[in-house]
mmCIF file of C-alpha atoms in Angstrom:
data_model
loop_
_atom_site.group_PDB
_atom_site.id
_atom_site.type_symbol
_atom_site.label_atom_id
_atom_site.label_comp_id
_atom_site.label_asym_id
_atom_site.label_seq_id
_atom_site.Cartn_x
_atom_site.Cartn_y
_atom_site.Cartn_z
ATOM 1 C CA ILE A 1 65.757 -102.813 -7.773
ATOM 2 C CA TYR A 2 66.318 -99.065 -8.598
ATOM 3 C CA MET A 3 68.292 -97.394 -5.738
ATOM 4 C CA PHE A 4 69.384 -94.323 -7.503
ATOM 5 C CA GLY A 5 67.892 -90.859 -8.143
ATOM 6 C CA LYS A 6 66.387 -88.150 -5.857
ATOM 7 C CA ASN A 7 63.397 -90.152 -4.787
ATOM 8 C CA ARG A 8 65.216 -93.235 -3.423
ATOM 9 C CA ALA A 9 65.667 -93.780 0.351
ATOM 10 C CA PRO A 10 67.883 -96.766 1.110
ATOM 11 C CA GLN A 11 67.205 -96.474 4.849
ATOM 12 C CA SER A 12 63.338 -96.618 4.263
ATOM 13 C CA PHE A 13 63.949 -99.487 1.836
ATOM 14 C CA GLU A 14 65.712 -101.449 4.620
ATOM 15 C CA LYS A 15 62.958 -100.689 7.211
ATOM 16 C CA SER A 16 60.377 -101.903 4.731
ATOM 17 C CA LEU A 17 62.248 -105.175 4.175
ATOM 18 C CA ASP A 18 62.582 -105.653 7.922
ATOM 19 C CA LYS A 19 58.907 -105.038 8.390
ATOM 20 C CA LEU A 20 58.022 -107.643 5.695
ATOM 21 C CA ILE A 21 60.540 -110.232 7.200
ATOM 22 C CA ALA A 22 58.942 -109.675 10.626
ATOM 23 C CA MET A 23 55.387 -110.257 9.154
ATOM 24 C CA LYS A 24 56.362 -113.137 6.903
ATOM 25 C CA ASP A 25 53.910 -115.600 8.653
ATOM 26 C CA GLU A 26 51.028 -113.212 7.831
ATOM 27 C CA TYR A 27 51.166 -113.546 4.050
ATOM 28 C CA ASP A 28 51.981 -116.114 1.482
ATOM 29 C CA SER A 29 53.372 -114.206 -1.345
ATOM 30 C CA ILE A 30 54.586 -110.702 -2.355
ATOM 31 C CA TYR A 31 53.370 -109.327 -5.666
ATOM 32 C CA ALA A 32 56.003 -107.519 -7.722
ATOM 33 C CA SER A 33 55.374 -103.946 -8.714
ATOM 34 C CA HIS A 34 55.498 -104.902 -12.398
ATOM 35 C CA GLY A 35 55.288 -108.315 -14.190
ATOM 36 C CA ASP A 36 52.734 -111.169 -13.750
ATOM 37 C CA PHE A 37 54.179 -113.146 -10.958
ATOM 38 C CA SER A 38 54.294 -113.379 -7.255
ATOM 39 C CA LEU A 39 57.296 -113.966 -4.904
ATOM 40 C CA SER A 40 57.431 -116.346 -1.976
ATOM 41 C CA ASN A 41 57.011 -114.862 1.524
ATOM 42 C CA ASP A 42 60.779 -115.458 2.140
ATOM 43 C CA TYR A 43 61.800 -113.306 -0.705
ATOM 44 C CA ALA A 44 62.139 -110.143 1.385
ATOM 45 C CA LYS A 45 64.902 -111.797 3.509
ATOM 46 C CA LYS A 46 66.691 -112.865 0.339
ATOM 47 C CA VAL A 47 66.585 -109.187 -0.879
ATOM 48 C CA ARG A 48 67.666 -107.883 2.522
ATOM 49 C CA THR A 49 70.668 -110.376 2.493
ATOM 50 C CA ALA A 50 71.556 -109.281 -1.069
ATOM 51 C CA TRP A 51 71.295 -105.573 -0.183
ATOM 52 C CA LYS A 52 73.607 -106.105 2.794
ATOM 53 C CA GLN A 53 76.114 -107.869 0.451
ATOM 54 C CA VAL A 54 76.008 -104.779 -1.878
ATOM 55 C CA GLN A 55 76.586 -102.379 1.043
ATOM 56 C CA ASN A 56 79.463 -104.449 2.362
ATOM 57 C CA GLY A 57 81.175 -104.419 -1.061
ATOM 58 C CA ASP A 58 80.772 -108.225 -1.485
ATOM 59 C CA VAL A 59 79.115 -107.909 -4.819
ATOM 60 C CA ASP A 60 80.869 -106.874 -7.982
ATOM 61 C CA PHE A 61 79.266 -104.193 -10.292
ATOM 62 C CA ASP A 62 79.406 -102.822 -13.862
ATOM 63 C CA ILE A 63 78.735 -99.267 -14.862
ATOM 64 C CA ILE A 64 75.875 -99.015 -17.272
ATOM 65 C CA ASP A 65 73.625 -96.443 -18.883
ATOM 66 C CA LEU A 66 70.077 -96.838 -17.414
ATOM 67 C CA HIS A 67 67.567 -94.247 -18.732
ATOM 68 C CA GLY A 68 70.217 -91.652 -19.362
ATOM 69 C CA ASN A 69 71.894 -92.253 -15.951
ATOM 70 C CA LYS A 70 75.334 -93.816 -15.399
ATOM 71 C CA VAL A 71 74.603 -96.282 -12.603
ATOM 72 C CA LYS A 72 76.263 -99.138 -10.897
ATOM 73 C CA MET A 73 74.615 -102.521 -11.703
ATOM 74 C CA PHE A 74 75.091 -105.119 -8.965
ATOM 75 C CA THR A 75 73.774 -108.723 -9.540
ATOM 76 C CA ALA A 76 73.551 -110.770 -6.392
ATOM 77 C CA ALA A 77 72.292 -114.248 -6.175
ATOM 78 C CA ASP A 78 68.562 -113.508 -5.805
ATOM 79 C CA CYS A 79 68.197 -110.007 -7.190
ATOM 80 C CA GLY A 80 69.953 -107.086 -8.618
ATOM 81 C CA PHE A 81 70.385 -103.321 -7.746
ATOM 82 C CA TYR A 82 71.027 -100.140 -9.587
ATOM 83 C CA THR A 83 72.806 -97.463 -7.558
ATOM 84 C CA GLU A 84 74.585 -94.230 -8.025
#
């Protein structure tokens, strides 16, 4: 999940995840913004947990070049994040 650059808003991202988690009984799956697959309705909670682990410093990272940007790449159990 890309969390770097001027158009990223981590607080809004968290609020969106919280909203999806609260509504999980209202949908069966989440469709990714790219790729041909859907994610289970509990995936937002997994992403929220992973994001908290990144924020708390519980996930190691590597510095990589991504589209000409030096970013931190965090790989948690259920997803990965790219941050500044």
